[in-house]
């Protein structure tokens, strides 16, 4: 019933499947990044910065809004802002350790200045971390 | 034949197919609407697809924001600002969503025990709004005078012509207690069709759709802890986490919008009978399917003594409430135990 050529084709298909699976696996691995701080201003990405060294980033918008983000060893906090309510300052530091405990999760938000700073973390294995 | 079959197999494997594709969780924060930040997240095949759905949802939210905006006018739109200025002199025709929301709220208020949420209380609320901006208490006489113009029966809704008319020309509408919940219900239809596994939050107004597509069975929605109340865990600012799908969760509290005068806190949820902020509770969270109902009930229960509130919520099937009483103690209706982190619930 089966000829040698059929078997060869079968093996070829199997090998191709293996390669495709591996490619997808590697691709998936690459999409999860650890330790990036993503800064949004008025709905657009303003800047992305890697965690690791201390740094101060000034977010200056054309409308005069200004926020200063301080990157720490494993997170960040809003150092100052020229908004009227200063709630973003009160939201404190986000770190790779404390975000599951924060009601704002990985974000610090400045509503009046439309600034959203986010700690991009690797998908956690802890499924019970709230989404919001 | 066999060759054709093999070829088909290979083709099937090369082209990505929907079942095999892993869906990813994407999220976006939208600024500028409803005086809050709107968070939208969901599971789609690609960033592009998520962005498309987001843009569409944002369009709807922008429309609703303008419709229910009481402070600004928009060309050609008979919105809340317009209605408040013109419905006292003659009937104003409004868009269907605007009319729907007024009808729903007015009907709800006519039910026994539901009277305290009054969308016709704008004249009183505007005095409190100005007072908070200036940091001084509103004048008692002015409050009393304004409270004479808050009778919902003087708001005449004509379904046939879709018009609003104030029989008392000094009436002002305020939709703060219901607009966000209604807006969540409104965009829900679009999201259920285009991205069924989603979660949307308009400030403290959350709707969780179908289950996340990452192996979890339920979304986790946190409730913020009022200041001075112990959180679920040391170092956290969360009071509770509810794990659920196809459910609205709305919180009303005294800790987000308020002012302090002589060390006393005056928050934004005003009792229509006293024209003063209600003091029975620190916060209340309502969990039920309808966003409009959850929004309405969260304000209503905040205005009622705890005993009345828990009795009312227990009378509604498939609705539950989490209370933070004025002494800081926390309690919830038993229906919510299976969803609550503090009662052992999780996302699986």
mmCIF file of C-alpha atoms in Angstrom, chain A:
data_model
loop_
_atom_site.group_PDB
_atom_site.id
_atom_site.type_symbol
_atom_site.label_atom_id
_atom_site.label_comp_id
_atom_site.label_asym_id
_atom_site.label_seq_id
_atom_site.Cartn_x
_atom_site.Cartn_y
_atom_site.Cartn_z
ATOM 1 C CA UNK A 1 0.000 0.000 0.000
ATOM 2 C CA UNK A 2 2.592 2.546 1.152
ATOM 3 C CA UNK A 3 5.525 3.143 -1.100
ATOM 4 C CA UNK A 4 8.916 4.429 -0.099
ATOM 5 C CA UNK A 5 8.137 7.809 -1.621
ATOM 6 C CA UNK A 6 5.000 8.125 0.490
ATOM 7 C CA UNK A 7 6.997 7.491 3.640
ATOM 8 C CA UNK A 8 9.533 10.095 2.563
ATOM 9 C CA UNK A 9 6.819 12.643 1.963
ATOM 10 C CA UNK A 10 5.284 11.794 5.332
ATOM 11 C CA UNK A 11 8.610 12.395 7.074
ATOM 12 C CA UNK A 12 9.098 15.614 5.146
ATOM 13 C CA UNK A 13 5.719 16.889 6.257
ATOM 14 C CA UNK A 14 6.521 15.937 9.840
ATOM 15 C CA UNK A 15 9.875 17.728 9.678
ATOM 16 C CA UNK A 16 8.237 20.827 8.243
ATOM 17 C CA UNK A 17 5.693 20.750 11.051
ATOM 18 C CA UNK A 18 8.523 20.576 13.556
ATOM 19 C CA UNK A 19 10.329 23.540 12.014
ATOM 20 C CA UNK A 20 7.146 25.631 11.901
ATOM 21 C CA UNK A 21 6.380 24.829 15.523
ATOM 22 C CA UNK A 22 9.890 25.777 16.586
ATOM 23 C CA UNK A 23 9.717 29.048 14.647
ATOM 24 C CA UNK A 24 6.447 29.949 16.317
ATOM 25 C CA UNK A 25 7.878 29.057 19.723
ATOM 26 C CA UNK A 26 10.947 31.244 19.227
ATOM 27 C CA UNK A 27 8.768 34.055 17.941
ATOM 28 C CA UNK A 28 6.523 33.853 21.004
ATOM 29 C CA UNK A 29 9.565 33.949 23.281
ATOM 30 C CA UNK A 30 10.789 37.085 21.622
ATOM 31 C CA UNK A 31 7.561 38.993 22.058
ATOM 32 C CA UNK A 32 7.711 38.944 25.854
ATOM 33 C CA UNK A 33 10.140 41.555 27.044
ATOM 34 C CA UNK A 34 11.323 42.171 30.545
ATOM 35 C CA UNK A 35 12.008 45.574 31.950
ATOM 36 C CA UNK A 36 10.865 48.195 29.489
ATOM 37 C CA UNK A 37 9.246 51.450 30.512
ATOM 38 C CA UNK A 38 6.819 52.702 27.881
ATOM 39 C CA UNK A 39 5.741 56.319 28.025
ATOM 40 C CA UNK A 40 2.537 57.462 26.318
ATOM 41 C CA UNK A 41 1.663 61.121 25.807
ATOM 42 C CA UNK A 42 -1.741 62.091 24.394
ATOM 43 C CA UNK A 43 -2.377 58.615 23.024
ATOM 44 C CA UNK A 44 0.957 58.130 21.269
ATOM 45 C CA UNK A 45 4.121 56.367 22.376
ATOM 46 C CA UNK A 46 6.472 59.133 23.482
ATOM 47 C CA UNK A 47 9.470 57.017 24.361
ATOM 48 C CA UNK A 48 10.527 53.563 25.454
ATOM 49 C CA UNK A 49 13.422 53.070 27.837
ATOM 50 C CA UNK A 50 15.117 49.961 29.172
ATOM 51 C CA UNK A 51 15.275 49.323 32.894
ATOM 52 C CA UNK A 52 18.590 48.788 34.585
ATOM 53 C CA UNK A 53 20.159 52.163 35.180
ATOM 54 C CA UNK A 54 18.814 55.225 36.914
ATOM 55 C CA UNK A 55 17.645 57.915 34.548
ATOM 56 C CA UNK A 56 15.435 60.980 34.478
ATOM 57 C CA UNK A 57 13.094 61.449 31.518
ATOM 58 C CA UNK A 58 11.325 64.734 30.837
ATOM 59 C CA UNK A 59 8.059 64.467 28.897
ATOM 60 C CA UNK A 60 7.480 67.823 27.270
ATOM 61 C CA UNK A 61 4.359 68.297 25.150
ATOM 62 C CA UNK A 62 3.523 71.094 22.725
ATOM 63 C CA UNK A 63 0.570 72.189 24.858
ATOM 64 C CA UNK A 64 2.922 73.057 27.735
ATOM 65 C CA UNK A 65 2.308 69.890 29.756
ATOM 66 C CA UNK A 66 5.426 68.631 31.462
ATOM 67 C CA UNK A 67 6.031 65.457 33.457
ATOM 68 C CA UNK A 68 9.283 64.125 34.852
ATOM 69 C CA UNK A 69 9.676 60.340 35.199
ATOM 70 C CA UNK A 70 12.472 58.872 37.287
ATOM 71 C CA UNK A 71 13.643 55.398 36.305
ATOM 72 C CA UNK A 72 14.920 53.343 39.218
ATOM 73 C CA UNK A 73 16.785 50.042 39.263
ATOM 74 C CA UNK A 74 13.665 47.933 38.780
ATOM 75 C CA UNK A 75 10.889 50.409 38.131
ATOM 76 C CA UNK A 76 9.934 54.071 37.962
ATOM 77 C CA UNK A 77 7.944 56.851 39.602
ATOM 78 C CA UNK A 78 6.604 60.278 38.625
ATOM 79 C CA UNK A 79 9.016 62.791 40.107
ATOM 80 C CA UNK A 80 7.164 65.970 39.158
ATOM 81 C CA UNK A 81 4.382 67.246 36.932
ATOM 82 C CA UNK A 82 2.863 70.630 36.151
ATOM 83 C CA UNK A 83 -0.692 69.220 36.356
ATOM 84 C CA UNK A 84 -3.224 70.742 38.742
ATOM 85 C CA UNK A 85 -4.030 67.731 40.944
ATOM 86 C CA UNK A 86 -0.622 66.030 41.384
ATOM 87 C CA UNK A 87 -2.365 62.632 41.691
ATOM 88 C CA UNK A 88 0.321 61.012 39.529
ATOM 89 C CA UNK A 89 2.946 61.889 42.165
ATOM 90 C CA UNK A 90 0.792 60.226 44.833
ATOM 91 C CA UNK A 91 0.581 57.007 42.829
ATOM 92 C CA UNK A 92 4.115 56.189 43.972
ATOM 93 C CA UNK A 93 6.662 53.818 42.489
ATOM 94 C CA UNK A 94 5.942 50.883 40.195
ATOM 95 C CA UNK A 95 8.487 48.065 40.360
ATOM 96 C CA UNK A 96 8.775 44.590 38.874
ATOM 97 C CA UNK A 97 7.906 43.337 42.367
ATOM 98 C CA UNK A 98 5.078 45.555 43.574
ATOM 99 C CA UNK A 99 2.843 45.845 40.506
ATOM 100 C CA UNK A 100 0.626 42.857 41.391
ATOM 101 C CA UNK A 101 -0.338 44.689 44.596
ATOM 102 C CA UNK A 102 -1.230 48.007 42.957
ATOM 103 C CA UNK A 103 -4.789 48.774 41.874
ATOM 104 C CA UNK A 104 -3.280 50.657 38.911
ATOM 105 C CA UNK A 105 -1.081 47.661 38.163
ATOM 106 C CA UNK A 106 1.877 48.504 35.934
ATOM 107 C CA UNK A 107 0.695 52.074 35.254
ATOM 108 C CA UNK A 108 1.169 55.585 36.586
ATOM 109 C CA UNK A 109 -1.421 57.944 35.094
ATOM 110 C CA UNK A 110 -1.518 61.719 34.827
ATOM 111 C CA UNK A 111 -5.059 62.448 33.648
ATOM 112 C CA UNK A 112 -4.825 66.252 33.172
ATOM 113 C CA UNK A 113 -1.616 65.960 31.094
ATOM 114 C CA UNK A 114 -2.772 62.768 29.342
ATOM 115 C CA UNK A 115 0.400 60.954 30.277
ATOM 116 C CA UNK A 116 0.464 57.197 30.868
ATOM 117 C CA UNK A 117 3.676 55.510 31.994
ATOM 118 C CA UNK A 118 3.713 51.732 31.861
ATOM 119 C CA UNK A 119 6.105 49.060 33.062
ATOM 120 C CA UNK A 120 6.095 46.394 30.370
ATOM 121 C CA UNK A 121 6.578 43.108 32.178
ATOM 122 C CA UNK A 122 6.851 39.520 31.100
ATOM 123 C CA UNK A 123 3.544 37.661 31.267
ATOM 124 C CA UNK A 124 3.402 36.463 34.829
ATOM 125 C CA UNK A 125 2.745 32.853 35.709
ATOM 126 C CA UNK A 126 0.496 34.084 38.511
ATOM 127 C CA UNK A 127 -2.922 34.016 36.861
ATOM 128 C CA UNK A 128 -4.665 35.715 39.757
ATOM 129 C CA UNK A 129 -3.032 39.125 39.233
ATOM 130 C CA UNK A 130 -5.939 41.462 38.455
ATOM 131 C CA UNK A 131 -6.303 42.855 34.932
ATOM 132 C CA UNK A 132 -7.373 46.223 36.241
#
